[in-house]
């Protein structure tokens, strides 16, 4: 045991420890220099604002900035943005990122997605309006015809044309409901009187 402690105090052991420390410090220094050169430490690219930019313009701007991109699925149509323009980007504009970083884009589609017209025939106007709003359609106007069922929906129109339940229309389309006014139609009165 005594010889072990004598070895720890010997000149040979201290020289070996000193050389090991010098080599270790040298390796750490070389690794840090290598990391700085390969990771471009302290060098950033500021992400440009791509919002409302067309996809073609975005591609050119991304390449000029030294970045990469990926287009994600289109979002729901937004009338505030031009068709096929950038709605969202990640990372956001003004962020500092490394060169060659991938930017993710969400593109505005060409128009609203289509929704199915629900079956609102023989449903009250109030319930029909709620059902239409639930799928994203709007009631623009309600007109009345002579039919016994007061406020009962008899026909559905879009841009003056009759449509049927199950037809597809772009979301936010304006619908006209044709409802009964609660009076017996003249044709029904004539048939009843002739019997």
PDB file of C-alpha atoms in Angstrom:
ATOM      1  CA  UNK A   1       0.000   0.000   0.000  1.00  0.00           C
ATOM      2  CA  UNK A   2       2.887   2.319   0.858  1.00  0.00           C
ATOM      3  CA  UNK A   3       4.485   1.741  -2.540  1.00  0.00           C
ATOM      4  CA  UNK A   4       1.198   2.789  -4.239  1.00  0.00           C
ATOM      5  CA  UNK A   5       1.225   6.146  -2.458  1.00  0.00           C
ATOM      6  CA  UNK A   6       4.902   6.591  -3.294  1.00  0.00           C
ATOM      7  CA  UNK A   7       4.060   5.975  -6.973  1.00  0.00           C
ATOM      8  CA  UNK A   8       1.313   8.646  -6.867  1.00  0.00           C
ATOM      9  CA  UNK A   9       3.922  11.176  -5.654  1.00  0.00           C
ATOM     10  CA  UNK A  10       6.556  10.110  -8.133  1.00  0.00           C
ATOM     11  CA  UNK A  11       7.793  12.330 -10.948  1.00  0.00           C
ATOM     12  CA  UNK A  12       6.789   9.757 -13.627  1.00  0.00           C
ATOM     13  CA  UNK A  13       3.160   9.726 -12.521  1.00  0.00           C
ATOM     14  CA  UNK A  14       2.938  13.535 -12.364  1.00  0.00           C
ATOM     15  CA  UNK A  15       4.448  13.865 -15.870  1.00  0.00           C
ATOM     16  CA  UNK A  16       1.926  11.343 -17.240  1.00  0.00           C
ATOM     17  CA  UNK A  17      -0.981  13.202 -15.601  1.00  0.00           C
ATOM     18  CA  UNK A  18       0.315  16.525 -17.001  1.00  0.00           C
ATOM     19  CA  UNK A  19       0.651  15.104 -20.528  1.00  0.00           C
ATOM     20  CA  UNK A  20      -2.850  13.596 -20.293  1.00  0.00           C
ATOM     21  CA  UNK A  21      -4.301  16.985 -19.293  1.00  0.00           C
ATOM     22  CA  UNK A  22      -2.509  18.764 -22.167  1.00  0.00           C
ATOM     23  CA  UNK A  23      -3.802  16.193 -24.691  1.00  0.00           C
ATOM     24  CA  UNK A  24      -7.341  16.411 -23.240  1.00  0.00           C
ATOM     25  CA  UNK A  25      -7.374  20.223 -23.415  1.00  0.00           C
ATOM     26  CA  UNK A  26      -6.028  20.056 -26.974  1.00  0.00           C
ATOM     27  CA  UNK A  27      -8.766  17.598 -28.026  1.00  0.00           C
ATOM     28  CA  UNK A  28     -11.506  19.738 -26.433  1.00  0.00           C
ATOM     29  CA  UNK A  29     -10.151  22.831 -28.190  1.00  0.00           C
ATOM     30  CA  UNK A  30     -10.042  21.037 -31.569  1.00  0.00           C
ATOM     31  CA  UNK A  31     -13.588  19.649 -31.093  1.00  0.00           C
ATOM     32  CA  UNK A  32     -14.969  23.111 -30.274  1.00  0.00           C
ATOM     33  CA  UNK A  33     -13.270  24.631 -33.333  1.00  0.00           C
ATOM     34  CA  UNK A  34     -14.638  21.841 -35.532  1.00  0.00           C
ATOM     35  CA  UNK A  35     -18.176  22.325 -34.128  1.00  0.00           C
ATOM     36  CA  UNK A  36     -18.005  26.090 -34.735  1.00  0.00           C
ATOM     37  CA  UNK A  37     -16.993  25.587 -38.355  1.00  0.00           C
ATOM     38  CA  UNK A  38     -19.503  22.817 -39.165  1.00  0.00           C
ATOM     39  CA  UNK A  39     -22.555  24.199 -37.323  1.00  0.00           C
ATOM     40  CA  UNK A  40     -21.957  27.836 -38.352  1.00  0.00           C
ATOM     41  CA  UNK A  41     -22.169  28.871 -34.704  1.00  0.00           C
ATOM     42  CA  UNK A  42     -23.446  32.423 -34.387  1.00  0.00           C
ATOM     43  CA  UNK A  43     -24.483  32.584 -38.058  1.00  0.00           C
ATOM     44  CA  UNK A  44     -28.220  32.928 -38.672  1.00  0.00           C
ATOM     45  CA  UNK A  45     -30.602  33.540 -41.528  1.00  0.00           C
ATOM     46  CA  UNK A  46     -33.588  35.766 -40.755  1.00  0.00           C
ATOM     47  CA  UNK A  47     -36.754  34.094 -42.083  1.00  0.00           C
ATOM     48  CA  UNK A  48     -38.540  36.419 -44.555  1.00  0.00           C
ATOM     49  CA  UNK A  49     -42.286  37.102 -44.420  1.00  0.00           C
ATOM     50  CA  UNK A  50     -43.862  34.866 -47.062  1.00  0.00           C
ATOM     51  CA  UNK A  51     -47.530  35.661 -46.262  1.00  0.00           C
ATOM     52  CA  UNK A  52     -49.775  36.343 -49.284  1.00  0.00           C
ATOM     53  CA  UNK A  53     -46.872  35.415 -51.586  1.00  0.00           C
ATOM     54  CA  UNK A  54     -47.642  33.084 -54.492  1.00  0.00           C
ATOM     55  CA  UNK A  55     -46.063  29.628 -54.428  1.00  0.00           C
ATOM     56  CA  UNK A  56     -43.783  30.481 -57.377  1.00  0.00           C
ATOM     57  CA  UNK A  57     -42.525  33.679 -55.700  1.00  0.00           C
ATOM     58  CA  UNK A  58     -42.092  31.797 -52.422  1.00  0.00           C
ATOM     59  CA  UNK A  59     -39.890  29.156 -54.090  1.00  0.00           C
ATOM     60  CA  UNK A  60     -37.568  31.797 -55.495  1.00  0.00           C
ATOM     61  CA  UNK A  61     -37.371  33.713 -52.196  1.00  0.00           C
ATOM     62  CA  UNK A  62     -36.625  30.528 -50.223  1.00  0.00           C
ATOM     63  CA  UNK A  63     -33.767  29.582 -52.565  1.00  0.00           C
ATOM     64  CA  UNK A  64     -32.304  33.106 -52.387  1.00  0.00           C
ATOM     65  CA  UNK A  65     -32.399  32.960 -48.569  1.00  0.00           C
ATOM     66  CA  UNK A  66     -30.469  29.681 -48.450  1.00  0.00           C
ATOM     67  CA  UNK A  67     -33.393  27.799 -46.925  1.00  0.00           C
ATOM     68  CA  UNK A  68     -35.456  24.745 -47.878  1.00  0.00           C
ATOM     69  CA  UNK A  69     -39.241  24.419 -47.872  1.00  0.00           C
ATOM     70  CA  UNK A  70     -42.090  21.949 -47.667  1.00  0.00           C
ATOM     71  CA  UNK A  71     -45.690  22.725 -48.583  1.00  0.00           C
ATOM     72  CA  UNK A  72     -48.206  21.187 -46.205  1.00  0.00           C
ATOM     73  CA  UNK A  73     -51.845  20.484 -47.050  1.00  0.00           C
ATOM     74  CA  UNK A  74     -53.965  23.434 -47.971  1.00  0.00           C
ATOM     75  CA  UNK A  75     -56.007  25.017 -45.229  1.00  0.00           C
ATOM     76  CA  UNK A  76     -59.642  26.009 -45.373  1.00  0.00           C
ATOM     77  CA  UNK A  77     -60.131  28.694 -47.976  1.00  0.00           C
ATOM     78  CA  UNK A  78     -59.630  32.246 -46.689  1.00  0.00           C
ATOM     79  CA  UNK A  79     -61.018  35.077 -48.853  1.00  0.00           C
ATOM     80  CA  UNK A  80     -58.529  37.471 -47.199  1.00  0.00           C
ATOM     81  CA  UNK A  81     -55.636  35.810 -49.064  1.00  0.00           C
ATOM     82  CA  UNK A  82     -55.153  35.373 -52.823  1.00  0.00           C
ATOM     83  CA  UNK A  83     -55.748  31.904 -54.251  1.00  0.00           C
ATOM     84  CA  UNK A  84     -52.704  29.598 -53.992  1.00  0.00           C
ATOM     85  CA  UNK A  85     -50.844  32.038 -51.729  1.00  0.00           C
ATOM     86  CA  UNK A  86     -49.074  31.410 -48.432  1.00  0.00           C
ATOM     87  CA  UNK A  87     -51.382  31.591 -45.384  1.00  0.00           C
ATOM     88  CA  UNK A  88     -49.030  30.342 -42.653  1.00  0.00           C
ATOM     89  CA  UNK A  89     -45.368  29.569 -42.253  1.00  0.00           C
ATOM     90  CA  UNK A  90     -43.330  27.818 -39.573  1.00  0.00           C
ATOM     91  CA  UNK A  91     -40.947  29.170 -38.302  1.00  0.00           C
ATOM     92  CA  UNK A  92     -42.602  32.579 -38.387  1.00  0.00           C
ATOM     93  CA  UNK A  93     -41.278  35.642 -40.204  1.00  0.00           C
ATOM     94  CA  UNK A  94     -38.366  37.321 -38.433  1.00  0.00           C
ATOM     95  CA  UNK A  95     -37.164  34.126 -36.720  1.00  0.00           C
ATOM     96  CA  UNK A  96     -33.435  33.429 -36.774  1.00  0.00           C
ATOM     97  CA  UNK A  97     -32.614  29.979 -38.137  1.00  0.00           C
ATOM     98  CA  UNK A  98     -29.595  28.129 -39.447  1.00  0.00           C
ATOM     99  CA  UNK A  99     -28.875  28.105 -43.158  1.00  0.00           C
ATOM    100  CA  UNK A 100     -30.543  25.223 -45.043  1.00  0.00           C
ATOM    101  CA  UNK A 101     -33.364  25.037 -42.449  1.00  0.00           C
ATOM    102  CA  UNK A 102     -36.704  23.720 -43.748  1.00  0.00           C
ATOM    103  CA  UNK A 103     -39.644  26.151 -43.653  1.00  0.00           C
ATOM    104  CA  UNK A 104     -43.167  24.656 -43.609  1.00  0.00           C
ATOM    105  CA  UNK A 105     -45.915  26.444 -45.557  1.00  0.00           C
ATOM    106  CA  UNK A 106     -49.711  26.234 -45.595  1.00  0.00           C
ATOM    107  CA  UNK A 107     -51.262  27.331 -48.906  1.00  0.00           C
ATOM    108  CA  UNK A 108     -54.671  28.907 -49.541  1.00  0.00           C
ATOM    109  CA  UNK A 109     -56.719  26.605 -51.812  1.00  0.00           C
ATOM    110  CA  UNK A 110     -58.534  27.810 -54.929  1.00  0.00           C
ATOM    111  CA  UNK A 111     -61.908  28.090 -53.203  1.00  0.00           C
ATOM    112  CA  UNK A 112     -64.159  26.876 -50.440  1.00  0.00           C
ATOM    113  CA  UNK A 113     -64.527  23.146 -50.048  1.00  0.00           C
ATOM    114  CA  UNK A 114     -67.888  21.711 -51.029  1.00  0.00           C
ATOM    115  CA  UNK A 115     -70.440  20.650 -48.454  1.00  0.00           C
ATOM    116  CA  UNK A 116     -73.535  18.467 -48.796  1.00  0.00           C
ATOM    117  CA  UNK A 117     -76.931  20.133 -48.580  1.00  0.00           C
ATOM    118  CA  UNK A 118     -78.816  18.479 -45.687  1.00  0.00           C
ATOM    119  CA  UNK A 119     -82.361  17.144 -46.077  1.00  0.00           C
ATOM    120  CA  UNK A 120     -84.441  20.086 -44.868  1.00  0.00           C
ATOM    121  CA  UNK A 121     -87.575  19.455 -46.948  1.00  0.00           C
ATOM    122  CA  UNK A 122     -90.665  19.361 -44.692  1.00  0.00           C
ATOM    123  CA  UNK A 123     -88.626  20.850 -41.820  1.00  0.00           C
ATOM    124  CA  UNK A 124     -89.525  24.154 -40.146  1.00  0.00           C
ATOM    125  CA  UNK A 125     -87.686  27.223 -41.386  1.00  0.00           C
ATOM    126  CA  UNK A 126     -86.036  27.736 -38.000  1.00  0.00           C
ATOM    127  CA  UNK A 127     -84.656  24.177 -37.839  1.00  0.00           C
ATOM    128  CA  UNK A 128     -83.673  24.271 -41.513  1.00  0.00           C
ATOM    129  CA  UNK A 129     -81.657  27.472 -40.946  1.00  0.00           C
ATOM    130  CA  UNK A 130     -79.827  25.852 -38.021  1.00  0.00           C
ATOM    131  CA  UNK A 131     -79.057  22.724 -40.057  1.00  0.00           C
ATOM    132  CA  UNK A 132     -77.725  24.798 -42.956  1.00  0.00           C
ATOM    133  CA  UNK A 133     -75.528  26.918 -40.676  1.00  0.00           C
ATOM    134  CA  UNK A 134     -74.149  23.740 -39.092  1.00  0.00           C
ATOM    135  CA  UNK A 135     -72.710  22.594 -42.439  1.00  0.00           C
ATOM    136  CA  UNK A 136     -71.475  26.085 -43.405  1.00  0.00           C
ATOM    137  CA  UNK A 137     -74.287  27.325 -45.656  1.00  0.00           C
ATOM    138  CA  UNK A 138     -76.123  30.632 -45.124  1.00  0.00           C
ATOM    139  CA  UNK A 139     -79.805  31.443 -45.562  1.00  0.00           C
ATOM    140  CA  UNK A 140     -79.914  34.518 -47.773  1.00  0.00           C
ATOM    141  CA  UNK A 141     -83.658  34.817 -48.222  1.00  0.00           C
ATOM    142  CA  UNK A 142     -86.938  33.171 -47.321  1.00  0.00           C
ATOM    143  CA  UNK A 143     -89.850  33.342 -49.764  1.00  0.00           C
ATOM    144  CA  UNK A 144     -93.379  32.074 -49.188  1.00  0.00           C
ATOM    145  CA  UNK A 145     -95.817  30.194 -51.368  1.00  0.00           C
ATOM    146  CA  UNK A 146     -99.410  29.103 -50.809  1.00  0.00           C
ATOM    147  CA  UNK A 147     -99.000  25.863 -48.882  1.00  0.00           C
ATOM    148  CA  UNK A 148    -100.767  24.678 -45.764  1.00  0.00           C
ATOM    149  CA  UNK A 149     -97.615  24.034 -43.676  1.00  0.00           C
ATOM    150  CA  UNK A 150     -96.777  27.462 -42.238  1.00  0.00           C
ATOM    151  CA  UNK A 151     -92.991  28.083 -42.215  1.00  0.00           C
ATOM    152  CA  UNK A 152     -92.407  24.543 -43.545  1.00  0.00           C
ATOM    153  CA  UNK A 153     -89.627  24.263 -46.179  1.00  0.00           C
ATOM    154  CA  UNK A 154     -90.931  22.997 -49.537  1.00  0.00           C
ATOM    155  CA  UNK A 155     -88.076  23.910 -51.900  1.00  0.00           C
ATOM    156  CA  UNK A 156     -84.420  24.935 -51.681  1.00  0.00           C
ATOM    157  CA  UNK A 157     -82.836  27.306 -54.211  1.00  0.00           C
ATOM    158  CA  UNK A 158     -79.325  28.458 -54.923  1.00  0.00           C
ATOM    159  CA  UNK A 159     -78.796  31.351 -57.374  1.00  0.00           C
ATOM    160  CA  UNK A 160     -82.402  30.959 -58.534  1.00  0.00           C
ATOM    161  CA  UNK A 161     -82.094  27.234 -59.365  1.00  0.00           C
ATOM    162  CA  UNK A 162     -83.806  24.438 -57.478  1.00  0.00           C
ATOM    163  CA  UNK A 163     -81.435  22.170 -55.573  1.00  0.00           C
ATOM    164  CA  UNK A 164     -82.071  18.899 -53.785  1.00  0.00           C
ATOM    165  CA  UNK A 165     -80.821  17.480 -50.503  1.00  0.00           C
ATOM    166  CA  UNK A 166     -77.506  15.720 -51.112  1.00  0.00           C
ATOM    167  CA  UNK A 167     -76.330  18.239 -53.737  1.00  0.00           C
ATOM    168  CA  UNK A 168     -72.874  19.708 -53.161  1.00  0.00           C
ATOM    169  CA  UNK A 169     -72.322  23.462 -52.820  1.00  0.00           C
ATOM    170  CA  UNK A 170     -69.263  25.526 -51.873  1.00  0.00           C
ATOM    171  CA  UNK A 171     -69.131  26.360 -48.174  1.00  0.00           C
ATOM    172  CA  UNK A 172     -70.654  29.789 -47.312  1.00  0.00           C
ATOM    173  CA  UNK A 173     -73.045  29.604 -50.309  1.00  0.00           C
ATOM    174  CA  UNK A 174     -76.233  31.623 -49.961  1.00  0.00           C
ATOM    175  CA  UNK A 175     -79.449  29.588 -49.934  1.00  0.00           C
ATOM    176  CA  UNK A 176     -83.063  30.613 -50.544  1.00  0.00           C
ATOM    177  CA  UNK A 177     -85.727  28.723 -48.628  1.00  0.00           C
ATOM    178  CA  UNK A 178     -89.211  28.457 -50.155  1.00  0.00           C
ATOM    179  CA  UNK A 179     -91.670  27.965 -47.287  1.00  0.00           C
ATOM    180  CA  UNK A 180     -95.403  27.625 -46.888  1.00  0.00           C
ATOM    181  CA  UNK A 181     -97.423  30.627 -45.741  1.00  0.00           C
ATOM    182  CA  UNK A 182    -100.169  28.605 -44.048  1.00  0.00           C
ATOM    183  CA  UNK A 183    -102.895  29.063 -46.681  1.00  0.00           C
ATOM    184  CA  UNK A 184    -104.461  26.332 -48.739  1.00  0.00           C
ATOM    185  CA  UNK A 185    -103.312  26.514 -52.391  1.00  0.00           C
ATOM    186  CA  UNK A 186    -105.978  27.442 -54.972  1.00  0.00           C
ATOM    187  CA  UNK A 187    -105.498  24.133 -56.816  1.00  0.00           C
ATOM    188  CA  UNK A 188    -106.295  22.204 -53.609  1.00  0.00           C
ATOM    189  CA  UNK A 189    -109.469  24.278 -53.053  1.00  0.00           C
ATOM    190  CA  UNK A 190    -110.685  23.644 -56.614  1.00  0.00           C
ATOM    191  CA  UNK A 191    -110.143  19.871 -56.245  1.00  0.00           C
ATOM    192  CA  UNK A 192    -111.903  19.810 -52.880  1.00  0.00           C
ATOM    193  CA  UNK A 193    -114.907  21.722 -54.217  1.00  0.00           C
ATOM    194  CA  UNK A 194    -115.197  19.509 -57.326  1.00  0.00           C
ATOM    195  CA  UNK A 195    -115.443  16.355 -55.171  1.00  0.00           C
TER     196      UNK A 195
END
